Coordinates of C-alpha atoms in Angstrom, one line a residue:
Chain A
M22 CA 59.9 93.8 78.1
T23 CA 62.5 95.8 75.9
V24 CA 62.5 98.8 78.2
E25 CA 63.1 96.3 81.5
L26 CA 65.8 94.5 79.5
T27 CA 68.0 97.7 78.7
R28 CA 67.3 98.9 82.0
S29 CA 68.8 95.9 84.2
R30 CA 71.3 95.8 81.7
S31 CA 72.3 99.4 82.0
A32 CA 72.3 99.2 85.9
T33 CA 74.5 96.1 86.2
T34 CA 77.0 98.1 83.5
I35 CA 77.4 100.7 86.1
A36 CA 76.9 98.9 89.3
R37 CA 79.6 96.3 88.2
P38 CA 83.0 98.7 87.8
L39 CA 81.7 100.3 90.9
R40 CA 81.5 97.0 93.3
T41 CA 84.8 95.9 91.5
A42 CA 86.2 99.5 92.7
G43 CA 84.7 99.4 96.1
S44 CA 86.1 95.9 96.3
V45 CA 89.8 96.3 95.4
L46 CA 89.6 99.1 97.6
A47 CA 88.6 97.2 100.5
S48 CA 91.1 94.6 99.6
L49 CA 94.2 97.5 99.1
T50 CA 93.0 99.1 102.8
I51 CA 93.0 95.2 104.6
L52 CA 96.5 94.7 102.9
V53 CA 98.0 97.5 103.7
V54 CA 96.9 97.8 107.5
L55 CA 97.9 93.9 107.8
W56 CA 101.5 94.9 106.4
W57 CA 101.8 98.2 108.8
L58 CA 101.0 95.8 111.6
V59 CA 103.4 93.6 110.2
T60 CA 106.1 95.9 110.0
D61 CA 105.6 99.2 112.1
G62 CA 102.5 98.1 114.3
I63 CA 103.9 95.1 116.1
G64 CA 107.6 95.0 114.6
L65 CA 107.7 91.4 114.0
V66 CA 109.7 91.7 111.0
G67 CA 113.0 94.3 111.3
A68 CA 113.5 97.2 108.3
D69 CA 116.4 95.0 107.4
M70 CA 114.0 92.2 106.3
F71 CA 111.2 93.9 104.9
A72 CA 109.8 97.9 104.7
S73 CA 106.9 99.1 106.2
P74 CA 103.9 100.8 103.9
G75 CA 105.2 104.4 105.4
S76 CA 108.9 104.0 104.2
V77 CA 108.1 102.6 100.8
A78 CA 105.5 105.3 100.3
D79 CA 108.5 108.0 101.3
R80 CA 110.9 106.0 99.0
L81 CA 108.3 105.9 95.9
A82 CA 108.0 109.8 96.5
E83 CA 112.0 110.3 96.8
L84 CA 112.4 108.1 93.8
V85 CA 110.2 110.4 91.3
T86 CA 112.7 113.1 91.5
T87 CA 116.5 111.2 93.0
P88 CA 117.9 108.8 90.4
F89 CA 118.7 105.4 91.4
A90 CA 120.4 103.3 89.8
G91 CA 120.9 105.8 86.9
E92 CA 117.4 106.5 86.5
T93 CA 114.8 108.2 88.5
L94 CA 111.5 105.8 89.1
T95 CA 109.8 107.4 86.2
G96 CA 112.9 106.7 84.0
H97 CA 112.6 103.1 84.7
V98 CA 109.1 102.2 84.4
S99 CA 109.6 104.1 80.5
A100 CA 112.1 101.8 80.3
S101 CA 110.2 98.5 80.9
L102 CA 107.2 99.8 79.3
Q103 CA 109.0 100.4 76.1
R104 CA 110.4 96.8 76.1
W105 CA 107.3 95.8 77.0
V106 CA 105.6 97.6 74.0
L107 CA 108.0 96.4 71.2
G108 CA 107.6 92.5 72.4
L109 CA 104.0 92.7 72.7
A110 CA 103.4 94.6 68.8
A111 CA 105.6 92.2 67.7
A112 CA 103.6 89.5 68.9
V113 CA 100.3 90.5 68.0
L114 CA 101.4 91.8 64.5
L115 CA 103.1 88.3 63.7
G116 CA 101.1 85.8 66.1
V117 CA 97.5 86.9 65.4
P118 CA 97.5 86.6 61.3
L119 CA 99.6 83.7 61.4
G120 CA 97.3 82.2 63.7
M121 CA 94.7 83.1 61.3
L122 CA 96.3 81.9 58.2
M123 CA 96.6 78.4 60.0
A124 CA 93.3 78.4 60.8
E125 CA 92.4 78.9 56.8
Q126 CA 95.0 76.8 55.4
A127 CA 95.7 73.3 56.3
D128 CA 99.2 72.7 54.6
V129 CA 100.4 76.5 57.2
D130 CA 99.1 74.4 59.8
A131 CA 100.6 71.4 59.2
A132 CA 104.0 73.2 58.6
V133 CA 104.0 75.4 61.6
T134 CA 102.7 73.3 64.4
P135 CA 105.3 71.2 65.2
V136 CA 108.3 73.9 65.2
F137 CA 105.7 76.1 67.4
E138 CA 104.6 73.2 69.6
A139 CA 108.7 72.4 70.2
L140 CA 109.5 75.8 71.1
R141 CA 106.7 76.4 73.5
F142 CA 107.7 73.9 75.9
I143 CA 111.1 76.2 76.2
P144 CA 109.8 78.9 79.0
P145 CA 110.3 82.3 77.7
L146 CA 112.6 83.2 80.6
A147 CA 115.2 80.5 79.5
W148 CA 115.8 82.6 76.5
V149 CA 116.8 85.7 78.6
P150 CA 120.8 84.3 77.7
L151 CA 120.5 83.5 74.3
A152 CA 118.5 87.1 74.0
I153 CA 121.8 88.8 75.8
L154 CA 124.2 86.5 73.9
W155 CA 122.5 87.8 70.4
L156 CA 121.8 91.0 71.0
G157 CA 123.4 92.0 74.4
A158 CA 121.8 93.8 77.2
S159 CA 120.2 95.9 75.2
V160 CA 116.1 97.4 74.7
T161 CA 115.7 94.4 71.9
A162 CA 116.8 91.7 73.8
Q163 CA 114.1 92.2 76.6
A164 CA 111.6 93.1 73.8
L165 CA 112.4 89.5 72.3
V166 CA 111.7 87.8 75.6
V167 CA 108.6 89.5 75.9
F168 CA 107.5 88.2 72.4
V169 CA 108.6 84.7 72.9
A170 CA 106.2 85.0 76.0
A171 CA 103.3 86.8 74.0
F172 CA 103.2 85.1 71.1
P173 CA 101.8 81.6 71.9
P174 CA 98.8 83.4 73.1
C175 CA 98.3 85.3 70.2
L176 CA 98.9 82.5 68.1
L177 CA 96.5 79.9 70.0
N178 CA 93.9 82.6 70.1
A179 CA 93.7 83.6 66.7
H180 CA 93.7 80.1 65.6
R181 CA 90.8 79.1 67.9
A182 CA 88.8 82.1 67.1
V183 CA 88.8 81.5 62.9
R184 CA 88.3 77.7 63.8
G185 CA 85.6 78.8 65.5
I186 CA 83.6 80.6 63.4
D187 CA 80.3 79.1 62.6
P188 CA 80.7 77.6 58.5
V189 CA 76.7 77.8 58.5
L190 CA 76.9 81.8 59.1
R191 CA 80.0 82.2 56.5
R192 CA 78.2 80.3 53.8
A193 CA 74.9 82.2 54.6
A194 CA 77.1 85.2 53.9
R195 CA 78.5 83.7 50.6
T196 CA 74.6 82.5 49.6
L197 CA 73.7 86.4 50.3
G198 CA 76.6 87.2 48.1
A199 CA 79.0 88.4 49.7
G200 CA 82.5 88.1 48.5
R201 CA 85.5 87.0 50.4
W202 CA 86.4 90.9 51.7
R203 CA 82.7 91.0 53.2
E204 CA 83.1 87.9 54.6
V205 CA 85.7 88.3 56.6
V206 CA 84.6 92.2 57.9
W207 CA 81.0 91.1 58.4
V208 CA 81.3 87.6 59.5
A209 CA 85.0 86.5 61.0
V210 CA 85.7 89.3 62.9
P211 CA 82.6 90.1 64.8
T212 CA 82.2 86.0 65.5
G213 CA 86.2 85.7 66.2
L214 CA 87.3 89.3 68.1
P215 CA 86.6 88.1 71.6
T216 CA 88.8 85.3 71.4
V217 CA 91.5 87.3 70.0
L218 CA 91.4 89.9 72.4
A219 CA 91.3 87.8 75.0
G220 CA 94.3 85.8 73.4
V221 CA 96.3 89.5 73.8
A222 CA 95.1 90.3 77.2
I223 CA 97.2 87.0 78.2
A224 CA 99.5 87.9 76.0
M225 CA 100.0 91.0 78.0
T226 CA 100.3 89.9 81.2
N227 CA 102.5 87.0 79.8
G228 CA 104.9 89.4 78.2
W229 CA 104.8 91.7 81.4
M230 CA 106.3 88.8 83.9
A231 CA 108.5 87.8 81.7
L232 CA 109.8 91.1 81.1
I233 CA 110.4 91.5 85.1
G234 CA 112.6 88.3 85.0
A235 CA 114.4 89.0 81.9
E236 CA 115.2 92.7 83.8
L237 CA 116.3 90.8 86.7
V238 CA 119.1 88.8 84.8
G239 CA 120.2 91.0 82.2
A240 CA 119.4 94.7 82.0
R241 CA 120.7 98.3 82.8
S242 CA 117.6 100.1 83.7
G243 CA 113.7 98.8 84.4
L244 CA 111.7 97.8 87.1
G245 CA 113.3 94.3 87.2
F246 CA 116.7 95.8 87.2
M247 CA 115.7 98.4 90.0
I248 CA 114.5 95.2 92.5
L249 CA 117.6 93.7 91.7
R250 CA 119.5 96.5 92.8
G251 CA 117.6 97.2 95.7
Q252 CA 119.0 93.5 96.9
S253 CA 122.2 94.2 96.2
N254 CA 122.3 97.7 98.3
A255 CA 120.1 95.8 100.9
A256 CA 117.5 98.0 100.7
P257 CA 114.0 96.4 100.6
D258 CA 112.2 99.6 100.9
I259 CA 113.5 99.9 97.1
I260 CA 112.8 96.0 96.5
V261 CA 109.0 96.7 98.0
A262 CA 108.6 100.3 96.1
A263 CA 109.6 98.3 92.5
M264 CA 107.5 95.5 93.2
V265 CA 104.4 97.5 94.4
V266 CA 105.1 99.6 90.8
I267 CA 104.8 96.2 88.9
G268 CA 101.8 95.5 91.1
I269 CA 100.1 98.4 90.2
I270 CA 101.2 98.6 86.4
G271 CA 100.1 94.6 85.8
A272 CA 96.4 95.6 87.6
A273 CA 96.3 98.4 84.9
M274 CA 96.6 96.7 82.3
T275 CA 94.3 94.1 83.3
A276 CA 91.7 96.5 83.9
L277 CA 92.4 98.5 81.0
M278 CA 92.1 95.9 78.7
G279 CA 89.0 94.5 80.1
L280 CA 87.8 98.3 79.8
A281 CA 88.8 98.0 75.8
T282 CA 87.4 94.7 75.4
R283 CA 84.0 95.7 76.9
R284 CA 83.9 98.8 74.7
V285 CA 85.3 97.1 71.3
L286 CA 82.1 94.5 71.9
R287 CA 79.8 96.5 72.6
W288 CA 77.2 94.5 70.5
Q289 CA 77.8 91.3 72.5
H290 CA 75.4 90.8 75.5
T291 CA 77.5 87.9 77.0
D292 CA 80.1 89.2 79.1
T293 CA 83.3 87.9 77.8
H294 CA 85.2 85.1 76.1
R295 CA 88.3 83.9 78.1
E296 CA 88.7 80.4 76.5
T297 CA 92.6 79.7 77.5
Chain B
M22 CA 86.5 65.7 68.7
T23 CA 84.5 65.1 65.9
K24 CA 83.7 68.7 65.5
T25 CA 87.7 69.6 65.1
A26 CA 88.0 66.7 62.7
S27 CA 85.2 68.0 60.4
H28 CA 86.9 71.4 60.6
R29 CA 90.2 70.4 59.8
S30 CA 88.8 68.7 56.5
A31 CA 86.3 71.2 55.7
A32 CA 88.0 72.8 52.6
P33 CA 88.6 69.8 50.4
P34 CA 85.3 67.6 50.8
E35 CA 83.3 70.4 49.5
R36 CA 85.1 70.3 46.5
G37 CA 85.8 66.5 45.7
G38 CA 82.6 64.7 45.0
Q39 CA 83.9 61.5 46.6
A40 CA 82.8 59.5 49.7
P41 CA 83.2 61.3 53.1
D42 CA 86.0 59.3 54.5
E43 CA 88.0 59.3 51.7
P44 CA 89.2 63.1 51.2
R45 CA 89.5 63.4 55.3
R46 CA 92.3 60.6 55.0
A47 CA 93.9 62.1 52.5
G48 CA 93.7 65.5 54.4
R49 CA 95.8 63.0 57.1
A50 CA 97.8 61.7 55.0
R51 CA 98.5 65.4 53.6
R52 CA 99.1 67.1 56.8
R53 CA 101.8 64.2 57.8
V54 CA 103.6 64.9 55.0
V55 CA 103.8 68.6 55.5
A56 CA 104.9 68.3 59.1
T57 CA 107.6 66.1 58.7
A58 CA 108.9 68.0 55.3
S59 CA 108.8 71.2 57.4
V60 CA 110.7 70.0 60.2
L61 CA 113.1 68.2 57.8
V62 CA 113.8 71.3 55.8
L63 CA 114.2 73.7 59.0
A64 CA 116.7 70.9 60.3
A65 CA 118.4 70.7 57.1
A66 CA 118.9 74.5 56.9
W67 CA 120.1 74.5 60.8
Y68 CA 123.0 72.1 59.5
L69 CA 123.7 73.5 56.1
A70 CA 123.5 77.1 57.3
T71 CA 126.2 76.4 60.0
E72 CA 127.9 73.2 59.3
V73 CA 128.1 73.1 56.0
F74 CA 128.3 76.7 54.5
A75 CA 129.4 78.6 57.6
M76 CA 127.3 81.1 57.0
V77 CA 126.7 82.1 60.6
T78 CA 129.1 82.3 63.3
P79 CA 129.2 79.5 65.9
L80 CA 128.7 82.0 68.5
V81 CA 125.4 83.1 67.2
L82 CA 124.0 79.7 66.5
P83 CA 125.6 76.5 66.9
S84 CA 125.5 73.7 64.7
P85 CA 123.5 70.8 65.6
V86 CA 126.4 68.5 65.4
D87 CA 128.1 71.2 68.2
V88 CA 124.9 71.5 70.2
V89 CA 124.6 67.5 70.7
T90 CA 128.4 67.2 71.4
A91 CA 128.2 69.9 74.1
G92 CA 124.7 67.5 75.4
V93 CA 126.7 64.4 75.5
S94 CA 129.7 65.8 77.0
V95 CA 128.2 67.6 79.6
A96 CA 126.1 64.8 80.1
T97 CA 128.9 62.5 80.8
E98 CA 131.6 65.2 82.2
P99 CA 131.1 67.5 85.1
Y100 CA 130.4 70.7 84.0
S101 CA 130.5 73.6 87.2
G102 CA 130.6 71.1 89.6
S103 CA 127.9 68.6 88.9
T104 CA 126.9 66.6 85.3
L105 CA 123.6 67.2 83.4
A106 CA 122.2 64.6 85.7
G107 CA 123.3 66.7 88.7
H108 CA 121.9 70.0 87.5
V109 CA 118.5 68.2 86.0
W110 CA 118.2 67.0 89.8
A111 CA 119.0 69.8 91.4
S112 CA 116.1 72.0 89.1
L113 CA 114.0 69.0 90.1
Q114 CA 114.0 68.5 93.4
T115 CA 113.3 72.6 93.8
V116 CA 110.2 72.3 91.5
L117 CA 108.7 69.4 92.8
G118 CA 109.4 70.5 96.3
G119 CA 107.6 73.6 95.7
W120 CA 105.2 72.2 93.5
L121 CA 103.8 69.7 96.3
L122 CA 103.9 72.4 99.1
A123 CA 102.0 74.6 96.8
I124 CA 99.5 71.8 96.4
V125 CA 99.4 71.2 100.3
I126 CA 98.8 74.7 100.7
G127 CA 96.9 76.1 97.7
V128 CA 94.1 73.2 97.3
P129 CA 92.7 73.2 100.8
L130 CA 93.4 76.9 100.7
G131 CA 91.2 77.5 97.6
S132 CA 88.7 75.0 98.7
A133 CA 88.4 76.7 102.0
M134 CA 87.7 80.0 100.2
G135 CA 85.1 78.5 97.9
S136 CA 82.9 76.9 100.4
S137 CA 83.2 79.7 103.1
K138 CA 82.3 83.2 103.0
I139 CA 84.4 83.8 105.9
V140 CA 87.2 82.5 104.8
D141 CA 87.0 84.3 101.2
T142 CA 86.6 87.9 102.5
L143 CA 89.7 87.2 104.5
A144 CA 91.9 85.3 102.6
G145 CA 90.7 86.8 99.0
P146 CA 91.9 90.5 99.3
V147 CA 95.1 89.6 100.3
F148 CA 95.1 87.3 97.2
N149 CA 93.7 89.6 95.1
V150 CA 96.2 92.6 95.5
L151 CA 99.7 90.3 95.3
R152 CA 98.3 88.3 92.3
P153 CA 99.3 91.1 89.6
I154 CA 103.0 91.0 91.5
P155 CA 105.0 88.4 89.0
P156 CA 105.9 85.3 91.2
I157 CA 109.9 86.1 89.7
A158 CA 109.9 89.5 91.1
W159 CA 109.8 88.1 94.7
I160 CA 113.1 86.7 94.2
P161 CA 115.4 89.6 95.6
L162 CA 113.2 89.8 98.4
A163 CA 113.5 85.8 98.9
I164 CA 116.9 86.3 98.6
V165 CA 116.9 88.9 101.4
W166 CA 115.1 86.7 103.6
F167 CA 116.8 83.2 103.1
G168 CA 120.0 84.0 101.4
I169 CA 121.0 82.8 98.0
G170 CA 120.3 79.3 98.6
Q171 CA 117.5 76.8 98.0
G172 CA 115.4 78.4 100.4
A173 CA 114.9 81.6 98.1
R174 CA 114.1 79.6 94.7
F175 CA 112.0 77.1 96.6
F176 CA 109.7 80.1 98.0
V177 CA 109.7 82.1 94.4
V178 CA 108.7 78.3 92.6
F179 CA 106.3 77.5 95.3
L180 CA 104.5 81.2 95.1
A181 CA 104.3 80.8 91.2
A182 CA 102.7 77.1 91.9
A183 CA 100.2 78.2 94.6
I184 CA 97.8 80.7 92.5
P185 CA 96.7 78.1 90.1
C186 CA 96.1 75.3 92.7
V187 CA 94.3 78.3 95.1
I188 CA 92.1 79.7 91.8
N189 CA 91.0 76.5 90.6
A190 CA 90.4 75.0 94.0
R191 CA 88.2 77.9 94.9
E192 CA 86.2 77.7 91.5
G193 CA 85.9 74.2 91.7
V194 CA 84.2 74.1 94.9
R195 CA 81.8 77.2 94.0
Q196 CA 81.2 75.2 90.6
V197 CA 79.5 72.5 92.8
D198 CA 76.0 72.1 92.0
P199 CA 73.9 73.3 95.4
V200 CA 71.0 71.2 94.0
L201 CA 73.0 68.4 94.2
L202 CA 74.2 69.0 97.5
R203 CA 70.7 69.2 98.8
A204 CA 69.9 66.4 96.9
A205 CA 72.4 64.5 98.9
R206 CA 71.4 65.9 102.1
T207 CA 67.5 64.9 101.6
L208 CA 68.4 61.2 100.7
G209 CA 69.9 61.3 104.5
A210 CA 73.5 62.1 103.4
G211 CA 75.6 63.4 106.6
T212 CA 78.1 66.3 105.7
L213 CA 80.9 63.3 105.5
T214 CA 79.4 61.5 102.9
T215 CA 78.4 64.7 101.0
V216 CA 81.5 66.1 100.6
R217 CA 83.2 62.5 99.6
R218 CA 80.4 61.7 97.5
V219 CA 79.3 64.9 96.1
A220 CA 81.3 67.9 96.8
L221 CA 84.6 65.9 96.0
P222 CA 84.1 64.4 92.9
S223 CA 82.7 67.4 91.5
A224 CA 84.9 70.0 92.4
A225 CA 88.4 67.2 91.3
P226 CA 88.7 68.1 87.8
L227 CA 88.6 71.6 88.0
T228 CA 91.2 71.5 90.8
F229 CA 93.2 68.8 89.3
T230 CA 93.4 71.1 85.9
G231 CA 95.0 73.8 88.3
I232 CA 97.7 71.5 89.6
R233 CA 98.5 70.6 86.1
L234 CA 98.8 74.6 85.5
S235 CA 100.7 74.5 88.6
L236 CA 103.4 72.7 87.7
G237 CA 103.9 74.6 84.4
N238 CA 104.3 77.7 86.1
A239 CA 106.6 76.4 88.6
W240 CA 108.8 75.1 86.0
M241 CA 108.8 78.3 84.1
T242 CA 109.5 80.4 87.2
L243 CA 112.4 78.1 88.7
V244 CA 114.2 78.7 84.8
G245 CA 114.2 82.3 85.9
A246 CA 115.1 81.7 89.3
E247 CA 118.1 79.9 89.0
L248 CA 119.2 82.5 86.6
V249 CA 119.1 85.2 89.4
A250 CA 120.3 83.0 92.6
A251 CA 121.7 79.1 91.9
S252 CA 125.2 77.9 91.3
A253 CA 123.3 74.6 90.4
G254 CA 120.6 73.6 87.9
L255 CA 119.7 73.9 84.4
G256 CA 118.9 77.5 84.8
F257 CA 122.1 78.3 86.2
L258 CA 123.7 75.9 83.5
L259 CA 122.0 78.3 81.0
L260 CA 123.7 81.8 82.4
D261 CA 127.0 79.9 82.8
A262 CA 126.9 78.8 79.3
R263 CA 126.2 82.3 78.2
R264 CA 129.2 83.9 80.4
S265 CA 131.8 81.3 79.3
L266 CA 130.4 81.9 75.7
Q267 CA 129.6 78.6 74.8
P268 CA 126.2 78.7 72.9
D269 CA 126.7 75.5 71.9
L270 CA 125.7 74.3 75.7
L271 CA 123.7 76.9 76.0
F272 CA 121.2 75.6 73.5
A273 CA 121.7 72.1 74.6
A274 CA 120.4 73.3 78.4
M275 CA 117.8 75.2 76.5
L276 CA 116.5 71.7 74.6
V277 CA 116.7 69.6 78.3
I278 CA 114.6 72.7 79.6
G279 CA 112.3 72.3 76.6
L280 CA 112.6 68.2 76.9
L281 CA 111.7 68.4 80.8
G282 CA 108.6 70.8 80.1
A283 CA 107.1 68.0 77.4
L284 CA 107.6 65.3 79.7
F285 CA 105.7 67.7 82.8
G286 CA 102.7 68.3 80.2
A287 CA 102.7 64.7 79.0
G288 CA 102.7 63.3 82.4
M289 CA 100.2 65.3 83.6
R290 CA 97.7 64.9 80.7
W291 CA 98.6 61.1 81.3
L292 CA 97.0 61.3 85.0
E293 CA 94.1 63.1 84.4
P294 CA 92.0 60.9 82.7
R295 CA 93.4 58.3 85.2
L296 CA 92.8 60.6 88.4
V297 CA 88.9 61.7 87.4
P298 CA 88.2 59.6 85.0
W299 CA 84.4 60.4 85.4
E300 CA 85.5 63.9 83.9
A301 CA 84.9 63.8 79.9
G302 CA 86.1 66.6 78.6
H303 CA 88.9 68.5 80.1
R304 CA 88.6 72.3 80.5
D305 CA 91.5 74.5 81.0
R306 CA 90.9 77.6 83.6

C-alpha cells in the first residue's frame, strides 16, 4: 500500500513538470506560427504597425550588445529587476510580520485595518505621480510603486495564515509543554507557510506589473521605459521585443516561485494552497 | 462567519470566566474604539504636521485643508479642459466601455473554452502565452495602432478586464458537476434545458466573481493608461497635477480615484448576492 502510494506520487511529480513544459512549448510554437503568418507570412499587418518574429529576434540579439535609450537590453533588465527586488523585499519584510501581528493582537488589527482598507482602493499606478514628486524619477520612486502593489497580498495572506491555524493544534502544543517560541516554529510556521508563500507569489506578479506601468510614466531606464521609447521612435520591433522580455521574466517568476514553493512545502501531500 | 467571529474573540474569553457572549461584545466595542482612535490620531497628526506646525513643506505633503480646497475648486472650476465631473466622466466611459466589451467577449470565450476541448486547445495556448505580459505594457503598441486617443485606452482596459472574465468563465463551466448534467439528461432534459437549468446556474457564481475582479483590473489599468496617453480623465489629472507641482490637487485626485474604486467594489458586492443568490459562500478566484 505505502509502496504503491509513493510510486504513484513520484510518477506524477515527474510527469507534471514534463507535461507543463510540453504544453508551454506547444503553445509557444502555435503562437509564433500565428504571429509569423499575420506579419511575414501573408502580410496582414505592415512593419510600421507590428513586428514579425524574425525582426524581433534580430532586434533582441542586437539589443544585447548595442545600447538603446542609454542602456543595452541587459542594462534595462537589471534596472527593472533591481527596482522590483527592492520594492518586493520591503513589502515582504513589512507586510508579513505586520499581517501576523494583526492576526495575533486584536488592538493592532483594529488600528491598522481602517487605514489599510482605505488606502487599498487607490490603484498602485495612481501612486506613480506622487512617488515621482517625492523621490524624483529614481530607483526608489519605482520601488515605492512596486511596494504599494506587493504589500497588500503579503499582509492579507500572512493575516489569513495565522488566523487559519487550528486552535486545537496550538492548545495541543501548549499542553505538550511547548513554549511560545516552539509553538511558532512547530505549529504556526508549518501550517501557515503555504498561505504566506501564495501571498508572496501574488505580490511578485502584482509588483512586476506595477513596475512596468511605473516605468512607462517616469523612468530613464528599464523595460517599461524601453517600450515607451520604442513607441516614440516608431519602432514596433523594439516595443514587441521588450514586451517579449517582460512576458518571459513574468512567466519565469511564476514558474520559479511555484518550484520553490513545492520544494519548501515538500512535507505536504496536497498541491498548493492558493487562496487569494 | 461564525468561525471568524469566534477567532476574533479567541483571546479574551479564555481568560475571563464570564458568559460567552459578554466578552465578545466587549471585544467588538473595544475594536470600534481603537479603530476610530487610530483614524483620528492619524488625521490629527496630518493636520498638525502640515497646517499647524508646518513640519513638512506643502510640496511633499499638503495639509488636509488644502487637499479639500483643491478638491472643491476642481469640482467647481474647470481644470485643464473640464471640471472634476468631466474628468470622472471621461474615465468612467473608458472603464465601463472596456469592461462591458470584456464581458461580452470574455465570458462566451471562457465558457466555450470550458465546455469544448477543441476551443480550449485552440485558444488556450495564445491566452496562456500572452497572460504574463501586463496589460499596461500594451499601451505603446496600442498607441501605434490607434493613435493617442480613446481607442488605445479602451484597448488596454479591455485586455486587463478580459483576463479574469475568460479564466473564471472557463473554470466555472469546468466545475459543473457531470453527474448533474447526466442526471438532467436521464430525466429527459434537452440540451437547451440542461444548459439553462443546470450548467448556467452552477457556472454563474464563479463567472460573476470573474466579472467583479475584472472591473477592479479595468480601473487599475485605466489609471495607468491615462497617465501615458490621455488629455482628460483622472489619471491625466494626476499627471498634470504633478507637472504643475500641485500636490494638493494630486492628493485630491488620488482620493477621488480611491473613492470610485471603493464604490465599484461595494456596488459589485451588493450586486453579487442579488444576481447569484443561490451561491451561499462567495469565493474568489
